GROMACS .gro file of C-alpha atoms in nm:
model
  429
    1UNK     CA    1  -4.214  -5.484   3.243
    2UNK     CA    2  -4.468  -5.476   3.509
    3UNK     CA    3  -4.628  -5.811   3.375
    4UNK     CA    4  -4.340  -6.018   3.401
    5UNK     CA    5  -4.311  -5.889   3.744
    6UNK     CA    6  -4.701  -6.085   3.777
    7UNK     CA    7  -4.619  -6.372   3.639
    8UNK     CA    8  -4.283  -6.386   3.784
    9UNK     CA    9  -4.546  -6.384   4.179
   10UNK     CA   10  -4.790  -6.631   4.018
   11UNK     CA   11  -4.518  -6.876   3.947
   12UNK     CA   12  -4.168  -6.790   4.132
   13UNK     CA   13  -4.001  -7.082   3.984
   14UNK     CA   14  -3.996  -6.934   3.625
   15UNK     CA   15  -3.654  -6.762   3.719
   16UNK     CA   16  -3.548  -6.983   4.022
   17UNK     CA   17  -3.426  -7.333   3.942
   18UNK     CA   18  -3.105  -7.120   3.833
   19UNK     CA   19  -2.948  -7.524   3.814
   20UNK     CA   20  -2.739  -7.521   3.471
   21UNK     CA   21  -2.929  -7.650   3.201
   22UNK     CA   22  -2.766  -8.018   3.104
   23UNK     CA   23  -2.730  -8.171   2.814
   24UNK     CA   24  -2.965  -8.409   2.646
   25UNK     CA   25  -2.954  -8.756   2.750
   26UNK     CA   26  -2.724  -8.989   2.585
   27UNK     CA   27  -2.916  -9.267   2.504
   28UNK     CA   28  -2.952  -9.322   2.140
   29UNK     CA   29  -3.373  -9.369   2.182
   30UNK     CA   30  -3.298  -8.986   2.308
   31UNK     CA   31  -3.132  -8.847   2.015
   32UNK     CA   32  -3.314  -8.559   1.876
   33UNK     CA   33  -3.281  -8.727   1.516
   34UNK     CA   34  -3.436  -9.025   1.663
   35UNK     CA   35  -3.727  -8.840   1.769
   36UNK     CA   36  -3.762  -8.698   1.484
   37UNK     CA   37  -3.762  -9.033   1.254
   38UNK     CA   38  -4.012  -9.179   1.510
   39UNK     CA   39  -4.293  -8.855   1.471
   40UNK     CA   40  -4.231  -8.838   1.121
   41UNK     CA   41  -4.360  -9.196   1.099
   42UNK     CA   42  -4.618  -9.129   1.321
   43UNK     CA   43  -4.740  -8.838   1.101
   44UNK     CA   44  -4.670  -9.058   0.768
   45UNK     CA   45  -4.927  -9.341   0.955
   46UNK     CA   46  -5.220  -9.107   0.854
   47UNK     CA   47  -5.061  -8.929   0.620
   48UNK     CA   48  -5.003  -9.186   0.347
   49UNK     CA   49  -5.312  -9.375   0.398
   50UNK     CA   50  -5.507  -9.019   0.375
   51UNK     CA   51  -5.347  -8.941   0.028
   52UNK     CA   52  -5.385  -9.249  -0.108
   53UNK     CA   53  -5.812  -9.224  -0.057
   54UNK     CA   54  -5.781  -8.852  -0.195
   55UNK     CA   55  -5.652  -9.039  -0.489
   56UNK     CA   56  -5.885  -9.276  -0.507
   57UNK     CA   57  -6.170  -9.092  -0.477
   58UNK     CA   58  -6.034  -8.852  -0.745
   59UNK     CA   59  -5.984  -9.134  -0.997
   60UNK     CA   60  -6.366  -9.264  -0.966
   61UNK     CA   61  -6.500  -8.913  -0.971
   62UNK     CA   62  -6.655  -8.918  -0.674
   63UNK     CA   63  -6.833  -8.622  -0.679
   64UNK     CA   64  -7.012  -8.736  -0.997
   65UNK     CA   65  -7.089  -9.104  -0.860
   66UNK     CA   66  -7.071  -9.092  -0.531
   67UNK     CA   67  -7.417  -9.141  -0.335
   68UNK     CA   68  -7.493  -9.193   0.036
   69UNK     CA   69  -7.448  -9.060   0.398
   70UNK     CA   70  -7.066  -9.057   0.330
   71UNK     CA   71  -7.101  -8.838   0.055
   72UNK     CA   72  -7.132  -8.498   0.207
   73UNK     CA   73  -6.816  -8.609   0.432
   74UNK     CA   74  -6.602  -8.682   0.117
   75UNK     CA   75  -6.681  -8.382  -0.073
   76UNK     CA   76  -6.606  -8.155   0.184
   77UNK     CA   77  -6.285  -8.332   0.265
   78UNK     CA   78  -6.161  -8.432  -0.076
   79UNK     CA   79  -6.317  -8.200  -0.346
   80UNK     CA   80  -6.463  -7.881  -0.135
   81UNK     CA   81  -6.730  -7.678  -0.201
   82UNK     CA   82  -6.768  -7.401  -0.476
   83UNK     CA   83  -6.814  -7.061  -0.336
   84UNK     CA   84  -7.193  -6.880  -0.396
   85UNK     CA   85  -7.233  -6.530  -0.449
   86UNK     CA   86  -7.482  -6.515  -0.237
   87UNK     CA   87  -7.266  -6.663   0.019
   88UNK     CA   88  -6.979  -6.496  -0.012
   89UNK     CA   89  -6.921  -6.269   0.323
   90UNK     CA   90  -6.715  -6.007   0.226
   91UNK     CA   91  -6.425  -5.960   0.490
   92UNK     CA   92  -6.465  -5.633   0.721
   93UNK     CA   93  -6.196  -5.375   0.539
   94UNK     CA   94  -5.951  -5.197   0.784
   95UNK     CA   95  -6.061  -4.937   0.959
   96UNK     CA   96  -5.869  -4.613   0.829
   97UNK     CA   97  -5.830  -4.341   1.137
   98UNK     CA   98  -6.044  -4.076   0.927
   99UNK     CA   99  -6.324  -4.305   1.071
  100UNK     CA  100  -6.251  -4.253   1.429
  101UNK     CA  101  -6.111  -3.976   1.679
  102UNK     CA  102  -5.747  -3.980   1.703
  103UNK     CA  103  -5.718  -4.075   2.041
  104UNK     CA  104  -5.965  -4.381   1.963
  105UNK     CA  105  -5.696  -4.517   1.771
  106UNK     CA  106  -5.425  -4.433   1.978
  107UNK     CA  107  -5.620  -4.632   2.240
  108UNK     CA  108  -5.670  -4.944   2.002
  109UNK     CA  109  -5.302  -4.956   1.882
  110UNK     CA  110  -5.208  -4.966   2.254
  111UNK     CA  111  -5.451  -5.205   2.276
  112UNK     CA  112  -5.290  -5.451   2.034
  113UNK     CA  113  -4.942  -5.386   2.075
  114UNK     CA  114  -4.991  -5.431   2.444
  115UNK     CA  115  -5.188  -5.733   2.406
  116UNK     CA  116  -4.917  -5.916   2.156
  117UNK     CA  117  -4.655  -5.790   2.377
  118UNK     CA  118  -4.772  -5.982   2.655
  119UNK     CA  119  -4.892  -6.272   2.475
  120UNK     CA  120  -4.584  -6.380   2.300
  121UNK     CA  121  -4.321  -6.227   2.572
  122UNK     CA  122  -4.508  -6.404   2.813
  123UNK     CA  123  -4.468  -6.701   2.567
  124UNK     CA  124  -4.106  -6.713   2.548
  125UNK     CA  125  -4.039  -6.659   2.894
  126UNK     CA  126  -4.272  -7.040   2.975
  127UNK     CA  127  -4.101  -7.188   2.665
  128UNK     CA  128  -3.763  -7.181   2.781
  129UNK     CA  129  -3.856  -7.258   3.126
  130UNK     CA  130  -4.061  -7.556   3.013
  131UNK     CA  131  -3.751  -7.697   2.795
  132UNK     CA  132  -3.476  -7.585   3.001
  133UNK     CA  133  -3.540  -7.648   3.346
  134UNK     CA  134  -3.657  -7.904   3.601
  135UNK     CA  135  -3.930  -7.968   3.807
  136UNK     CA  136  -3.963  -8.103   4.150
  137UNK     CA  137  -3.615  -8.001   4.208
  138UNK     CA  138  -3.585  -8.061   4.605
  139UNK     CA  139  -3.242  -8.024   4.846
  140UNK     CA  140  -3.172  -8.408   4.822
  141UNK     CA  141  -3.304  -8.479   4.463
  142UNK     CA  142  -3.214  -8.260   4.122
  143UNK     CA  143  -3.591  -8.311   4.015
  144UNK     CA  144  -3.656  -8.421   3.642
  145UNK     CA  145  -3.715  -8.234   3.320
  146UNK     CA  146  -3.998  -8.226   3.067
  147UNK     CA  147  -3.844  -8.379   2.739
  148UNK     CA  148  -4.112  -8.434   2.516
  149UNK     CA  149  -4.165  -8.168   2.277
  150UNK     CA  150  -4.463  -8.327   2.092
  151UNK     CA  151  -4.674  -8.309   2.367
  152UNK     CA  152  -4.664  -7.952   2.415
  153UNK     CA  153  -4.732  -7.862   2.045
  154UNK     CA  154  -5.014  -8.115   2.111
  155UNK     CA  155  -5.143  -7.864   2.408
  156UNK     CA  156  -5.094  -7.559   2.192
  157UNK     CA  157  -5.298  -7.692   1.912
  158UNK     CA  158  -5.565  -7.792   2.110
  159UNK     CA  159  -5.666  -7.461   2.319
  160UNK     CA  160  -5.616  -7.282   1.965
  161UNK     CA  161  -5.852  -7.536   1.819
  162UNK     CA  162  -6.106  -7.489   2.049
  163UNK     CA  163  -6.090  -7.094   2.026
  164UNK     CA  164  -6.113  -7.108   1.655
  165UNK     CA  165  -6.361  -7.269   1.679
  166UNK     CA  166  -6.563  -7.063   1.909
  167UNK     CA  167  -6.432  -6.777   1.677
  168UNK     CA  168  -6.612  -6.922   1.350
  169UNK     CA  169  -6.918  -7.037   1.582
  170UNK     CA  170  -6.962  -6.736   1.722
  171UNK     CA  171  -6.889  -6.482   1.404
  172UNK     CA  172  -7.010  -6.480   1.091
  173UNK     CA  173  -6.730  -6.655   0.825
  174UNK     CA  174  -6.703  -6.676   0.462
  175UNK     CA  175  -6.865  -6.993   0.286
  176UNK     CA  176  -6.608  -7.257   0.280
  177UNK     CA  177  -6.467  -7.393  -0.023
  178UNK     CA  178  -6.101  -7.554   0.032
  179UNK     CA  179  -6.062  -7.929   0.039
  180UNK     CA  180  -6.014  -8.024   0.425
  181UNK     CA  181  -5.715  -8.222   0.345
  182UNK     CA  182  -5.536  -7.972   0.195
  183UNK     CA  183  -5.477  -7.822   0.543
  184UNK     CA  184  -5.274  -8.151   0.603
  185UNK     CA  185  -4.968  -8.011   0.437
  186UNK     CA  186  -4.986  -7.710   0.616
  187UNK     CA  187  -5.027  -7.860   0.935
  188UNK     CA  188  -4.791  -8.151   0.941
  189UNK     CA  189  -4.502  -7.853   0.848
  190UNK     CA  190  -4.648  -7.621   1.160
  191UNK     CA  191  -4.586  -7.912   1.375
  192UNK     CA  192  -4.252  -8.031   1.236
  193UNK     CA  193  -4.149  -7.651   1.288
  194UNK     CA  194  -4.308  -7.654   1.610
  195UNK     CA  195  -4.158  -7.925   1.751
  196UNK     CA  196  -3.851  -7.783   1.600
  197UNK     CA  197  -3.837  -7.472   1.756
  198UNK     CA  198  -3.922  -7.642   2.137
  199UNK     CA  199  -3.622  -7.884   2.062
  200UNK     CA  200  -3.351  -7.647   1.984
  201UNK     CA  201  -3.355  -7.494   2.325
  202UNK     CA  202  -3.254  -7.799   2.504
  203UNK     CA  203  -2.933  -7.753   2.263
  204UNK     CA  204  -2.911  -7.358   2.196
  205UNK     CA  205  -3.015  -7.034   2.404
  206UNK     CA  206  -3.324  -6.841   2.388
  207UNK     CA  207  -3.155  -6.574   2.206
  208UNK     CA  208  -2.969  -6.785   1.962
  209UNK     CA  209  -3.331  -6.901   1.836
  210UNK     CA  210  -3.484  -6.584   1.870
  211UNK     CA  211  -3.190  -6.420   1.572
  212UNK     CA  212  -3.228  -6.733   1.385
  213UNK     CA  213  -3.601  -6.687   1.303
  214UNK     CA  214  -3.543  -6.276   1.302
  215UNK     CA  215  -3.270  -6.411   1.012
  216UNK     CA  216  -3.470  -6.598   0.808
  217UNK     CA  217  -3.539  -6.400   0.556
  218UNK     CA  218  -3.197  -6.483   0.380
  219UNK     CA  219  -3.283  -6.824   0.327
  220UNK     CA  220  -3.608  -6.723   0.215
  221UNK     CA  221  -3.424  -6.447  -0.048
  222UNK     CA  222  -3.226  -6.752  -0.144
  223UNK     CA  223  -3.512  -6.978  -0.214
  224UNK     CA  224  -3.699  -6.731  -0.405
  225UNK     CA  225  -3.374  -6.647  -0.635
  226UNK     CA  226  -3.296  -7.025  -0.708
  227UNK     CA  227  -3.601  -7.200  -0.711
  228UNK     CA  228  -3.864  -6.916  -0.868
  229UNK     CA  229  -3.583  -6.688  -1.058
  230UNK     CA  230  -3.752  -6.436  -0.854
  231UNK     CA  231  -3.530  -6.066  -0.877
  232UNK     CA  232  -3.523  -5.849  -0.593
  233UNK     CA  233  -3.471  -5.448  -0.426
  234UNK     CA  234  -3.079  -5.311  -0.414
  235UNK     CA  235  -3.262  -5.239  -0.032
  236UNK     CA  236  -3.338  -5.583  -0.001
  237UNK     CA  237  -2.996  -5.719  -0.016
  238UNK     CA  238  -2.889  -5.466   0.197
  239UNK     CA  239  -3.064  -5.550   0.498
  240UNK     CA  240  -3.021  -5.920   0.400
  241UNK     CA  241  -2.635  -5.874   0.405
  242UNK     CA  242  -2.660  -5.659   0.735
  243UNK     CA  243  -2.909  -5.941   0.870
  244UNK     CA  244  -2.614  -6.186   0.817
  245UNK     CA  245  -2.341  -5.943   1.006
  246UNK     CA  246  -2.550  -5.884   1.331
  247UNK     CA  247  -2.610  -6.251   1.344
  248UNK     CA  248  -2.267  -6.348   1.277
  249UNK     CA  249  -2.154  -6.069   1.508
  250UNK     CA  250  -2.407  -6.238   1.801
  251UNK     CA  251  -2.280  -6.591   1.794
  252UNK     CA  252  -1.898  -6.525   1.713
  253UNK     CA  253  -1.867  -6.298   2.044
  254UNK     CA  254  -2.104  -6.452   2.273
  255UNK     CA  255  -1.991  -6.671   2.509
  256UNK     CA  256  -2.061  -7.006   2.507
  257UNK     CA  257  -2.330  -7.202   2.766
  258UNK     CA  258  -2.230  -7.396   3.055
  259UNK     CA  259  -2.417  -7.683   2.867
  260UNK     CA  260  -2.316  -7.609   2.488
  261UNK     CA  261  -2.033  -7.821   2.308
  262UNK     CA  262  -1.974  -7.819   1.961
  263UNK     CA  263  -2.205  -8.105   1.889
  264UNK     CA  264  -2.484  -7.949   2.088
  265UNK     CA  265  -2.429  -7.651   1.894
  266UNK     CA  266  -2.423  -7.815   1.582
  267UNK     CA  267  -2.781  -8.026   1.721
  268UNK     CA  268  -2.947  -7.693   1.769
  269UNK     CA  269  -2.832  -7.476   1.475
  270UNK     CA  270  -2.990  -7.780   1.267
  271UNK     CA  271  -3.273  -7.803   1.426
  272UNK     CA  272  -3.299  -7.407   1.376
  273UNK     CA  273  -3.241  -7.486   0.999
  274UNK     CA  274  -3.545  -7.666   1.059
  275UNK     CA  275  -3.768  -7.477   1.193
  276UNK     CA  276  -3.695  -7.197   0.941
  277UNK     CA  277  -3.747  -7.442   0.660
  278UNK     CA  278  -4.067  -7.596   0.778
  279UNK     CA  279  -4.216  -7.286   0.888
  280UNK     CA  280  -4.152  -7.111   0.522
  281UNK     CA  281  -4.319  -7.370   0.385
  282UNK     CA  282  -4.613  -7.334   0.618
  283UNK     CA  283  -4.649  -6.963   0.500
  284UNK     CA  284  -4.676  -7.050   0.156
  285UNK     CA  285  -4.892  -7.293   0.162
  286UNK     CA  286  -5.149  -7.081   0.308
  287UNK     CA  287  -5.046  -6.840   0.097
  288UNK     CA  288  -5.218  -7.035  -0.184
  289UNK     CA  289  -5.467  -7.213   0.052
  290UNK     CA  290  -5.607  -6.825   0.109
  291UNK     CA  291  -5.725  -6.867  -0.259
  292UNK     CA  292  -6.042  -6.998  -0.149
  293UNK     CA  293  -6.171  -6.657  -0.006
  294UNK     CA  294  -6.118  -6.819   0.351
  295UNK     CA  295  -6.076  -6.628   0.686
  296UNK     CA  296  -5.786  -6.613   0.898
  297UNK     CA  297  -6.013  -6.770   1.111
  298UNK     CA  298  -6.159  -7.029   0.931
  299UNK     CA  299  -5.732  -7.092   0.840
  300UNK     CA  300  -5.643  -7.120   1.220
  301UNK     CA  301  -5.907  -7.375   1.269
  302UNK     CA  302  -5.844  -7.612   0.945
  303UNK     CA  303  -5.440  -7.640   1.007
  304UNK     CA  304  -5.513  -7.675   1.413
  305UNK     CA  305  -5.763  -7.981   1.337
  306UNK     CA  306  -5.521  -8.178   1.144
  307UNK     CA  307  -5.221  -8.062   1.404
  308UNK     CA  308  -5.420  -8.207   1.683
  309UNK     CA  309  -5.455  -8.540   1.494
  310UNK     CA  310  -5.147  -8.587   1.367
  311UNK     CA  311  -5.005  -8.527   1.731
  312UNK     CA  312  -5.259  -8.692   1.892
  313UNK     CA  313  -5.191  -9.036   1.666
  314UNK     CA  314  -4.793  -9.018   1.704
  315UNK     CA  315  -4.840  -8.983   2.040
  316UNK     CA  316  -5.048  -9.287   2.061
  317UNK     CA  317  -4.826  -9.449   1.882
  318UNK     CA  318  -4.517  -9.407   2.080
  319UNK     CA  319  -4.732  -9.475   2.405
  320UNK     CA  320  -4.626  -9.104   2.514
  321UNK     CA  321  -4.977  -8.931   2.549
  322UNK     CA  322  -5.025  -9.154   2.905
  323UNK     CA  323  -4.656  -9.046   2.999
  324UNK     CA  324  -4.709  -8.668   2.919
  325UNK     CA  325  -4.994  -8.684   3.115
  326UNK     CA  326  -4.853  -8.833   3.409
  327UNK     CA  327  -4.621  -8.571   3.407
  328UNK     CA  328  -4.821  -8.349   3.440
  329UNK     CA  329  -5.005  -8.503   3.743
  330UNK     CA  330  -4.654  -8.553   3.917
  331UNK     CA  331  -4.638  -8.184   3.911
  332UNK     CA  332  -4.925  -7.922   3.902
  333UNK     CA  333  -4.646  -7.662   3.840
  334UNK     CA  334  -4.542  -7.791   3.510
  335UNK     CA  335  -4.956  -7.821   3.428
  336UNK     CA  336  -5.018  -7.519   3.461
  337UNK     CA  337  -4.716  -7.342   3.293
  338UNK     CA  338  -4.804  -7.589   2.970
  339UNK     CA  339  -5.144  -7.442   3.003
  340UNK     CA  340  -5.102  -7.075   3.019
  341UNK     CA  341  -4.826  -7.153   2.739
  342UNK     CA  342  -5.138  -7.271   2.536
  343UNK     CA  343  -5.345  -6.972   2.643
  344UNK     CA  344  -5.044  -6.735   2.532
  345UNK     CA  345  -5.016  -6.880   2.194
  346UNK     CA  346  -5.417  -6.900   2.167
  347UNK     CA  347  -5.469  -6.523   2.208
  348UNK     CA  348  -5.144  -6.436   2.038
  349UNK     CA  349  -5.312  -6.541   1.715
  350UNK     CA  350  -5.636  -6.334   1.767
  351UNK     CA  351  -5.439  -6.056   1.842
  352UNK     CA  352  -5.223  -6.094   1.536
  353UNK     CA  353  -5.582  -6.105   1.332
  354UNK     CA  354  -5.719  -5.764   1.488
  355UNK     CA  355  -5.391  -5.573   1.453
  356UNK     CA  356  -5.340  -5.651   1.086
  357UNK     CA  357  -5.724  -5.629   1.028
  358UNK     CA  358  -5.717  -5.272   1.198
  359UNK     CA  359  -5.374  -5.151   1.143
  360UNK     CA  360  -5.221  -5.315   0.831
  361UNK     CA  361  -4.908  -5.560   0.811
  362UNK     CA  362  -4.649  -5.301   0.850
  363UNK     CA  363  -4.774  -5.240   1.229
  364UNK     CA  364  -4.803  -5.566   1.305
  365UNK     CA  365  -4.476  -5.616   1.176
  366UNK     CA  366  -4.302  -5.314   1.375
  367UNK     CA  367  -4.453  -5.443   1.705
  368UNK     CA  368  -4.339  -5.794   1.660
  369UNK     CA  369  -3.989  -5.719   1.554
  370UNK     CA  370  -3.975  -5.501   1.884
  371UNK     CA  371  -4.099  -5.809   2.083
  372UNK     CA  372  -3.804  -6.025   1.972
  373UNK     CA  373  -3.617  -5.781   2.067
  374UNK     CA  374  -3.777  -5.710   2.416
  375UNK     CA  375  -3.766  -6.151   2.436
  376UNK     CA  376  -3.404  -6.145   2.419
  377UNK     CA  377  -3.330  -5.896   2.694
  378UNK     CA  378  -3.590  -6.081   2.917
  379UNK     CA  379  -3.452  -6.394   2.872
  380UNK     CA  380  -3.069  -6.271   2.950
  381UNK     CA  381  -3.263  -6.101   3.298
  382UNK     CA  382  -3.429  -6.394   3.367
  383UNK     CA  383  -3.241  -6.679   3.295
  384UNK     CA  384  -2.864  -6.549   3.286
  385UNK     CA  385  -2.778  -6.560   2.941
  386UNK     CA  386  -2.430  -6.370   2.874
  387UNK     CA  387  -2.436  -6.122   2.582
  388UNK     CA  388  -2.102  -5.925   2.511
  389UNK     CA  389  -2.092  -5.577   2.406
  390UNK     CA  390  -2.009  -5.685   2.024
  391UNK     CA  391  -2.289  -5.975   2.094
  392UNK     CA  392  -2.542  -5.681   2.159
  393UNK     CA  393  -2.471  -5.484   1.874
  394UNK     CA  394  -2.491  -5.790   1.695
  395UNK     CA  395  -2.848  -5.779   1.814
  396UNK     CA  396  -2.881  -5.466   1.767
  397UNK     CA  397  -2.792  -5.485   1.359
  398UNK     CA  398  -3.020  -5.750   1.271
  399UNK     CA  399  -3.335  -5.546   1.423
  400UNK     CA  400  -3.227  -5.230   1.270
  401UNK     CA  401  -3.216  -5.453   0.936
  402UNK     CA  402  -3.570  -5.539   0.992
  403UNK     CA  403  -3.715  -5.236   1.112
  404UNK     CA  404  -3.508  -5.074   0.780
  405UNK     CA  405  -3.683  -5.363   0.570
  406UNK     CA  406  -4.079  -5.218   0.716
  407UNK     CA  407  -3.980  -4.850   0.595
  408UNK     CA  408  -3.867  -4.963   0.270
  409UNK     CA  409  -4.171  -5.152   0.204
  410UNK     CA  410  -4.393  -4.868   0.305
  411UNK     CA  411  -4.232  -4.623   0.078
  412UNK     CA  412  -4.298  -4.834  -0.207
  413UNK     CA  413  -4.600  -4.932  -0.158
  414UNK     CA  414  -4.651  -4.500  -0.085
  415UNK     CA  415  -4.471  -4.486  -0.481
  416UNK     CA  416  -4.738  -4.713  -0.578
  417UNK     CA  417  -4.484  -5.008  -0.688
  418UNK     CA  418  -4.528  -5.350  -0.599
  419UNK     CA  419  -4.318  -5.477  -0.286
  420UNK     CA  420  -4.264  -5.801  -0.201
  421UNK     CA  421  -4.544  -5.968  -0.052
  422UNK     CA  422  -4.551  -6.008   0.348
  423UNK     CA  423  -4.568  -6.382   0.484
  424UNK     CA  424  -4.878  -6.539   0.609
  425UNK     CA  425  -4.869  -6.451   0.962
  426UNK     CA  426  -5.180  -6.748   1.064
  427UNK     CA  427  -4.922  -6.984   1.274
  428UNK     CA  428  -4.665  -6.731   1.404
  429UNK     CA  429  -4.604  -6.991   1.718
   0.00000   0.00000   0.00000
C-alpha cells in the first residue's frame, strides 16, 4: 500500500488525532433528522417551483407557441431535442484484446485497476477522517469537528462538474436529446444518498458502511420481486442469503465503538437504509435517462449541474455556505483534505468510464468489490477499528458472495441467456 504510505507524509494527521470519535451533539437543531427536514426543504425550494413551470409549459405547448430569446432555453430544459442521424456519434465499442498485444492490455488493466484503487481507497481513507475527527486539536484545546455534510457533497459536485465539463468540451459527445430537468430527479437522490452516506459515519464505522452498500443488493432483490413481480436465478438467492450471513456475522461479533450506543447505532443503520434507498433509485433513473443515446459523460455532467444547485441554494438558505467556508479558512488542513476528497471522487468517475468502456462491467465490477474489501482493512490499520475473527469472516462471506455473483453472471451471459442487468455505475460516490 505504498500510496497510503504518500498520503499518510503529505498529511500526517489522517491517522493521528487517534482522540475517540464523540457523539453527535445534543442539541435538537443538531439532530441528523433535523438536518435532513431542513435540506429537503431547501431542495423542495427549487424543486417545486421547477415542476410546476415544466407543467406549465407542457399544458400551453410550448414548443408549438412558444417564440423568443427564451425559447431555445425552454426547449432544451423542458422538452429536449430530437436526436439526427446525422448527429448521432456512435459510442467507441470496447476494445477486444485480439486488437492489441497481450501485454498492451495487461498494461491498461493495471492501469485502471490501479488508478480506481487509488482513487476511491484514497477516498475512504479522507472521508472518515473528514467526519470523524477534529481539527486544530492543540495540548490545551480538543479542536473542533467538521459537521456539515452538505457542504462537502457541495465540493464533490463541483470539481466533477467542472471535469465533465472539460470532458464533453474537449471530446466529441453524442447530440443531446434529454430534457435538462429530468436530471433533477436523479440528482436530488445522489445528493440525499450522498449526504447520507457522509452522515452515517459520525454514528457507525467505516466498515459498517462499507458491508451495508456491499449488501445492498437484497433490498434491491426485494424491490424487484414486490414492486415489478420480477423472478430471479436459484444462484441469485444464494449469494443474497450468504450476503445476509456475512453481514449479520460482521455486526453481531464486532465489538462495539467507544462512541456507539444503541441509539447511535440505530441513527446510522437508518441513515445506511438511506443511502441504499436513494442511491437505487439514482441507478434507475439513469437507467432510463440513458434512453436518449447520451454519454456517460454527457450523464456525469447533467446530474452534477443540478447537484451543485440544489446544494448551493440549501446552503444559502440555511446561511451555511459562509460558515463552511470559514471553516475552511480556520484551517488549511481541513481545505485541502475536502479538496483532494473532490479530486478523488472526480477521477474515480473517469476511471470507472475507461475500465467499463475497455474492459466490460464484470472487470470493473471485480476490481471494485476488491477495493471495499482493501477499504475495510485500511480503515481498521488506520483508524483502530476492532474486527473479531467471526467479524472477519463475516467480511470475508459477503465478498465471496459478490465475487460468486460476477462468475455467475459471466457464465450466462457465455450460455447466451439473459442475466440480470448491472446498475448504472455514473455516481458510484
Amino acid at each position: 500500500m505504498w500510496w497510503a504510505v504518500v498520503v499518510l507524509a503529505a498529511f500526517p494527521s489522517l491517522g493521528a488525532g487517534g482522540e475517540t470519535p464523540e457523539a453527535p451533539p445534543e442539541s435538537w437543531t443538531q439532530l441528523w433528522f433535523f438536518r435532513f427536514l431542513v435540506n429537503a426543504a431547501g431542495y423542495a425550494s427549487f424543486m417545486v417551483p421547477g415542476y410546476l413551470l415544466v407543467q406549465y409549459f407542457r399544458r400551453k405547448n410550448y414548443l408549438e407557441t412558444g417564440r423568443g430569446l427564451c425559447f431555445p432555453l425552454v426547449k432544451a430544459c423542458v422538452f429536449g431535442n430530437e436526436p439526427k442521424a446525422s448527429d448521432e456519434v456512435p459510442l467507441a465499442p470496447r476494445t477486444e484484446a485480439a486488437e492489441t498485444t497481450p501485454m498492451w492490455q495487461a498494461l491498461k488493466l493495471l492501469f485502471c485497476a490501479t488508478g480506481l484503487q487509488v482513487s476511491y481507497l484514497t477516498w475512504g481513507v479522507l472521508q472518515e477522517r473528514v467526519m470523524t475527527r477534529s481539527y486544530g486539536a492543540t495540548a490545551t484545546s480538543p479542536g473542533e469537528r467538521f459537521t456539515d455534510s452538505q457542504f462537502l457533497v457541495l465540493m464533490n459536485r463541483v470539481l466533477a462538474l467542472i471535469v465533465a465539463g472539460l470532458s464533453c468540451v474537449l471530446c466529441k459527445q453524442p447530440r443531446h436529446g434529454a430534457p435538462m430537468y429530468r436530471y433533477s430527479f436523479a440528482s436530488l437522490s445522489n445528493v440525499l444518498s450522498s449526504w447520507c452516506q457522509y452522515e452515517a459515519l459520525k454514528f457507525v464505522s467505516f466498515p459498517t458502511q462499507v458491508l451495508a452498500k456491499a449488501s445492498k443488493v437484497i433490498p434491491v432483490m426485494l424491490m424487484g420481486k414486490l414492486v415489478s413481480r420480477r423472478s430471479y436465478e436459484h444462484w441469485e438467492y444464494l449469494t443474497a442469503t450468504l450476503i445476509s450471513i456475512g453481514v449479520s456475522m460482521f455486526l453481531l461479533s464486532s465489538g462495539p465503538e467507544p462512541r456507539s450506543s444503541p441509539a447511535t447505532t440505530l441513527s446510522g443503520l437508518i441513515l445506511l437504509a438511506g443511502y441504499i434507498a436513494f442511491d437505487s433509485f439514482t441507478s434507475n433513473w439513469q437507467d432510463a435517462l440513458f434512453a436518449y443515446k447520451m454519454s456517460s459523460v454527457q450523464m456525469m455532467f447533467g446530474v452534477n449541474f443540478f447537484s451543485c444547485l440544489f446544494t448551493v441554494g440549501s446552503l444559502l438558505e440555511q446561511g451555511a455556505l459562509l460558515e463552511g467556508t470559514r471553516f475552511m479558512g480556520r484551517h488549511s488542513e481541513f481545505a485541502a483534505h475536502a479538496l483532494l476528497l473532490s479530486i478523488c471522487s472526480a477521477c474515480g468517475q473517469l476511471f470507472i468510464f475507461y475500465t467499463i468502456g475497455q474492459f466490460g462491467a464484470a472487470v470493473f465490477t471485480i476490481i471494485m468489490t476488491l477495493r471495499q474489501a482493501f477499504a475495510i482493512l485500511l480503515s481498521c490499520l488506520l483508524y483502530g477499528h476492532t474486527v473479531t475473527v467471526v467479524g472477519g469472516l463475516g467480511v470475508a462471506v459477503v465478498f465471496a458472495a459478490l465475487l460468486l455473483r460476477v462468475y455467475a453472471r459471466g457464465r450466462l451471459k457465455q450460455r447466451g441467456k439473459k442475466a440480470v442487468p448491472v446498475e448504472s455505475p455514473v455516481q458510484k460516490v
